[in-house]
Short mmCIF file of C-alpha atoms in Angstrom, two decimals:
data_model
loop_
_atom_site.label_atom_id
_atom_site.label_comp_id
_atom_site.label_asym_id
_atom_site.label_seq_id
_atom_site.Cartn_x
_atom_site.Cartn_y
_atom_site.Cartn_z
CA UNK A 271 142.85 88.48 88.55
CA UNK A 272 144.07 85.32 87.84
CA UNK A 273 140.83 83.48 87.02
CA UNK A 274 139.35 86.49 86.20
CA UNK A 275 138.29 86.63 82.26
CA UNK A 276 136.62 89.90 80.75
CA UNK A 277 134.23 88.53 78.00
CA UNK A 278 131.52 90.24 76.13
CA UNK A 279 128.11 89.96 77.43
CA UNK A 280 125.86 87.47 76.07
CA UNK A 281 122.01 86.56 76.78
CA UNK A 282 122.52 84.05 79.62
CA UNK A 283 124.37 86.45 81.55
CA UNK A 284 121.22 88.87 81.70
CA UNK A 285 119.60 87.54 85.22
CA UNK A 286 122.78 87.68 86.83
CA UNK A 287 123.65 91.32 85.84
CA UNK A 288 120.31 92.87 86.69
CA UNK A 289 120.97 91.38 90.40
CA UNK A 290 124.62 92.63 89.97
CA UNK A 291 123.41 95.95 88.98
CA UNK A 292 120.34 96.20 91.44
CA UNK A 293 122.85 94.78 94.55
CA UNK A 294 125.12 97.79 93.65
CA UNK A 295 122.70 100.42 93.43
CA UNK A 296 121.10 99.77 96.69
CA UNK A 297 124.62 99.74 99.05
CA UNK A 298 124.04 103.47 98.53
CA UNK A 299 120.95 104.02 100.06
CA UNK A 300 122.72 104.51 103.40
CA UNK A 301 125.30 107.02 102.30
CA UNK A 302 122.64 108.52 100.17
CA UNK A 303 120.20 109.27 103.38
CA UNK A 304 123.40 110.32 105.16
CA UNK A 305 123.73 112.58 102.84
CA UNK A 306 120.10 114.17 102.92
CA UNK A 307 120.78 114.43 107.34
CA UNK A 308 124.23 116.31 106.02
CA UNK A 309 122.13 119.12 104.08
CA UNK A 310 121.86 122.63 105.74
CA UNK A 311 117.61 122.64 105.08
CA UNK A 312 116.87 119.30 106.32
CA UNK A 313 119.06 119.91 109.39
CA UNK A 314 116.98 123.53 109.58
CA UNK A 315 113.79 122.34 108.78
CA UNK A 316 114.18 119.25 112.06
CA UNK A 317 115.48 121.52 114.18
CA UNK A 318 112.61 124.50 113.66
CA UNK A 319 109.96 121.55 113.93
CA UNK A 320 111.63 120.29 116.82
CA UNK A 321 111.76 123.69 118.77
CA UNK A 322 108.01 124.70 117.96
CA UNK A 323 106.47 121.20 118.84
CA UNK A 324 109.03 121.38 122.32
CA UNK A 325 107.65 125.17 122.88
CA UNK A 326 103.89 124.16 122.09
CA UNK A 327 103.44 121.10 123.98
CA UNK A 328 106.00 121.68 126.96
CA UNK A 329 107.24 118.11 126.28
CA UNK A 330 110.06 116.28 124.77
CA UNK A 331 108.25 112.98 123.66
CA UNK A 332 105.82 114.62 121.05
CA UNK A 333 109.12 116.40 119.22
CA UNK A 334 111.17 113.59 119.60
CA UNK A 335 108.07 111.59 118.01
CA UNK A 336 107.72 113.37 115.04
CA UNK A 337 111.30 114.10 114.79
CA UNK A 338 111.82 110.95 114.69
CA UNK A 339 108.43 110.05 112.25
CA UNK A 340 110.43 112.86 109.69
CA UNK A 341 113.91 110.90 109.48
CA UNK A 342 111.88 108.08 108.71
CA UNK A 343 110.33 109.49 106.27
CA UNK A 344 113.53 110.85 104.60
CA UNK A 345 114.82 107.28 104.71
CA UNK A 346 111.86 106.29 102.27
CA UNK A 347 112.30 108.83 100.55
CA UNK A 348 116.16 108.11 99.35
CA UNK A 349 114.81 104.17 98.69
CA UNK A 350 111.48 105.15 96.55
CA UNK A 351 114.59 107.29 94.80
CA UNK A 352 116.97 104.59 94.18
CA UNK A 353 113.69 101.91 93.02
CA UNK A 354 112.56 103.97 90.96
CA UNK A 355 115.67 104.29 89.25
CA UNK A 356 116.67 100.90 89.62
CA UNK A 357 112.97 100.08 87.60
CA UNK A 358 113.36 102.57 84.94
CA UNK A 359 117.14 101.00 84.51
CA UNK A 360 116.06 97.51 84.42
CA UNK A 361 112.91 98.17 81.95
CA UNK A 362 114.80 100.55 79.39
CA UNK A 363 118.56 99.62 79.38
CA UNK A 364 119.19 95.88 81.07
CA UNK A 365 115.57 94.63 79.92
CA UNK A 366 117.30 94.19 76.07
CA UNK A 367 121.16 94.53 76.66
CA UNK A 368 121.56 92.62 73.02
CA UNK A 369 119.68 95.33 71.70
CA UNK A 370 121.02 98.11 73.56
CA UNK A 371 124.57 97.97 73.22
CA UNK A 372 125.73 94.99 71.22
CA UNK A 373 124.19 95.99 67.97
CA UNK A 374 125.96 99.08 67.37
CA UNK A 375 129.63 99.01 66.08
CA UNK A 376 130.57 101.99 68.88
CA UNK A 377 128.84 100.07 72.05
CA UNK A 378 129.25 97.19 73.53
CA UNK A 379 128.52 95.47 77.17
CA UNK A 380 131.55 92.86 79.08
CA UNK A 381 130.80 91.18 82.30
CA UNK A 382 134.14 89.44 84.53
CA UNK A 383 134.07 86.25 84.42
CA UNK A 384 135.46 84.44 88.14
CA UNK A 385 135.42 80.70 87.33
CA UNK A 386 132.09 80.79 84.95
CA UNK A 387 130.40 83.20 87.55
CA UNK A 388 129.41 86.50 86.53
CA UNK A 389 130.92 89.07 89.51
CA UNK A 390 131.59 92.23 87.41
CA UNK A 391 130.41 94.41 84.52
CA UNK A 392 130.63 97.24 82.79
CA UNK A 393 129.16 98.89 79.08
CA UNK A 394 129.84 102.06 76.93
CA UNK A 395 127.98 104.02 73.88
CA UNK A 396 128.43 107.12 72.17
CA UNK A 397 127.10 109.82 74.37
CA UNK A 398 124.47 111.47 73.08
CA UNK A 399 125.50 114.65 75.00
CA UNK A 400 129.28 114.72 73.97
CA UNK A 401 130.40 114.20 70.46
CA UNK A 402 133.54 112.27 69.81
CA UNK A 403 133.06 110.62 73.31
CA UNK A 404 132.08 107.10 74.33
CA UNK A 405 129.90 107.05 77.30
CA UNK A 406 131.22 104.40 80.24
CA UNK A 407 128.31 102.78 81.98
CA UNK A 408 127.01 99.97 84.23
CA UNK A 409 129.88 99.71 86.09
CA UNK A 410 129.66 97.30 88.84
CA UNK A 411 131.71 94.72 90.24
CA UNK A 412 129.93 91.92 93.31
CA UNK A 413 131.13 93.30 96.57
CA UNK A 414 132.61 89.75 97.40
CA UNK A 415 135.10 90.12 94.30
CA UNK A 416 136.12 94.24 95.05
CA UNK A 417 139.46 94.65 95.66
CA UNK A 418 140.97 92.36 93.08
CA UNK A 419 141.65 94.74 90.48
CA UNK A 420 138.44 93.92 88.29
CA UNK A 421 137.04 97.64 88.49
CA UNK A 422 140.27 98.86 87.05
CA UNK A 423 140.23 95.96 84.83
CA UNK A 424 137.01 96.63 83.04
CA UNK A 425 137.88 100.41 82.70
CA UNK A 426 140.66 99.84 80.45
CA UNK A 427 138.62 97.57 78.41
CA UNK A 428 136.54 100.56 77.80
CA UNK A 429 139.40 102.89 77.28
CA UNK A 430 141.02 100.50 74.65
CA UNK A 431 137.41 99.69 72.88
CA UNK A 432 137.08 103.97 72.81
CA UNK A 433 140.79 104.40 71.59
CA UNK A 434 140.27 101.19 68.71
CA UNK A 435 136.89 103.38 67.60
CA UNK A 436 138.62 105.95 67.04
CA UNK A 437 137.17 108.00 69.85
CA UNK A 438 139.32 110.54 71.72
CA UNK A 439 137.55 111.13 74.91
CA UNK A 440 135.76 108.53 77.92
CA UNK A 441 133.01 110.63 79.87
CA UNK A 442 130.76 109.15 82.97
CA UNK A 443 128.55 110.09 85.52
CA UNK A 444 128.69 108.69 89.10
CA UNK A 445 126.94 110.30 92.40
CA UNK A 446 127.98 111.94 94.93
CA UNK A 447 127.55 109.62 97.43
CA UNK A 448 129.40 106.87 95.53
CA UNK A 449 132.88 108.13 96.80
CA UNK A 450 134.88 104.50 96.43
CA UNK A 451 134.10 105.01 92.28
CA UNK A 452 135.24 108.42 92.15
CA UNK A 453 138.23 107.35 93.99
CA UNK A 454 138.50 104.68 91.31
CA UNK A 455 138.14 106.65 88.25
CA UNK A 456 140.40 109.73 89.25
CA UNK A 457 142.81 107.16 90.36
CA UNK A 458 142.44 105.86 86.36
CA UNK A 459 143.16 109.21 84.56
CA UNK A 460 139.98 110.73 84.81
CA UNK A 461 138.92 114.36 85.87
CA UNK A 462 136.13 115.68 87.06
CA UNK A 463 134.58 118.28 84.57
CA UNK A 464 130.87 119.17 86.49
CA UNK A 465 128.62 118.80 88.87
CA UNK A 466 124.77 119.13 88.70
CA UNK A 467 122.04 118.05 90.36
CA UNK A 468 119.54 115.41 89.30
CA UNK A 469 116.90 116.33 87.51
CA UNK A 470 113.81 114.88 89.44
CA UNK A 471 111.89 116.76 91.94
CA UNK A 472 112.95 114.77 94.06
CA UNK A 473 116.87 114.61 93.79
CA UNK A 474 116.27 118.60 93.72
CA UNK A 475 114.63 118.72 97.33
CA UNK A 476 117.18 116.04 98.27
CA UNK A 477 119.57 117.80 96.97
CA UNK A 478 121.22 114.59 94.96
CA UNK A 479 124.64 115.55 92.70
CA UNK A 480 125.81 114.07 90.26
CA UNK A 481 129.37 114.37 89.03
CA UNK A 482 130.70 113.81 85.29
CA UNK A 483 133.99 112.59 84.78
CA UNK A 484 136.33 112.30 81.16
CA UNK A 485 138.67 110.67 80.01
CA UNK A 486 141.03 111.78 77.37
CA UNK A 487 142.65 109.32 75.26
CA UNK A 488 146.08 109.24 73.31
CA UNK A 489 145.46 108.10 69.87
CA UNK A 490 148.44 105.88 68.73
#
């Protein structure tokens, strides 16, 4: 963390944290489409097609075929999941980060800094959802900088910008699949206080959890 410097986001850093962001959502698509195999109907569901298309046709290459055609299927599934979230992200929240979180009082954006290279960042707001909380968001740190402390790093910058606001409570939302930040987080203070599934159709089939986490803060 030496040459590490947490600094608050400004316009020329936009590029770089879009790619930071998009780089970080798509290392889940393969624990994501694990996670779909790992699901008691789409294991049911392969295994029923399997055993009619083997009884039917009195050959393993057909079932095996479309077996095969299904998991691929899944696969672009979870992707057209995680792009279409990745587009809506880009277009509503990272298309105007100025004007998303730097013009309120309560929200604000900070990127790390590694020798005038963005590698890290991380944003917060009130949540609209939870009075008296500050929402942590946009947490992501460039995989060749992990391990150096910069996750924890930027999660105490939003504890101490919640506590300074006057705001008693941290709250986030991280997936299921994304087991190395919920390590993080509980490893921070926080606790997990729900889990629900996605909203879209197609995190339902899939599905897709989501888990919220809080923070509670100690006002000096």
């Amino acid at each position: 963390m030496d040459n590490i410097q947490i600094r608050k986001f400004n316009d020329e850093d936009t590029d770089v944290v879009k790619e930071l962001f998009t780089l970080g959502m798509s290392e889940h698509v393969p624990s994501s489409f694990v996670h779909v195999l790992k699901q008691p109907l789409t294991q049911m569901v392969l295994m029923c097609m399997f055993c009619a298309l083997l009884t039917s046709s009195k050959s393993f290459l057909l079932p095996v075929l479309a077996v095969t055609f299904c998991l691929a299927g899944a696969r672009q599934m979870v992707v057209y999941m995680f792009n279409k979230y990745i587009e809506s992200t880009l277009r509503k929240d990272l298309n105007n980060i100025s004007e998303t979180y730097l013009k309120g009082k309560d929200s604000c954006f900070w990127v790390a800094d590694s020798d005038g290279r963005v590698v890290g960042s991380v944003a917060c707001l009130p949540a609209e959802d939870a009075p008296g909380c500050l929402k942590l968001k946009r947490m992501s740190v460039r995989r060749s900088h992990r391990g150096m402390g910069i996750a924890k790093a930027l999660c105490r910058t939003v504890a101490e910008f919640t506590r300074d606001r006057g705001y008693g409570a941290v709250i986030l939302q991280t997936s299921v699949v994304q087991t190395d930040a919920q390590k993080l987080y509980e490893h921070m203070g926080y606790k997990k206080i729900r889990e629900f599934v996605v909203p879209e159709f197609l995190g339902k089939i899939l599905n897709f959890t989501l888990l919220e986490y809080r923070l509670d803060l100690q006002q000096d």
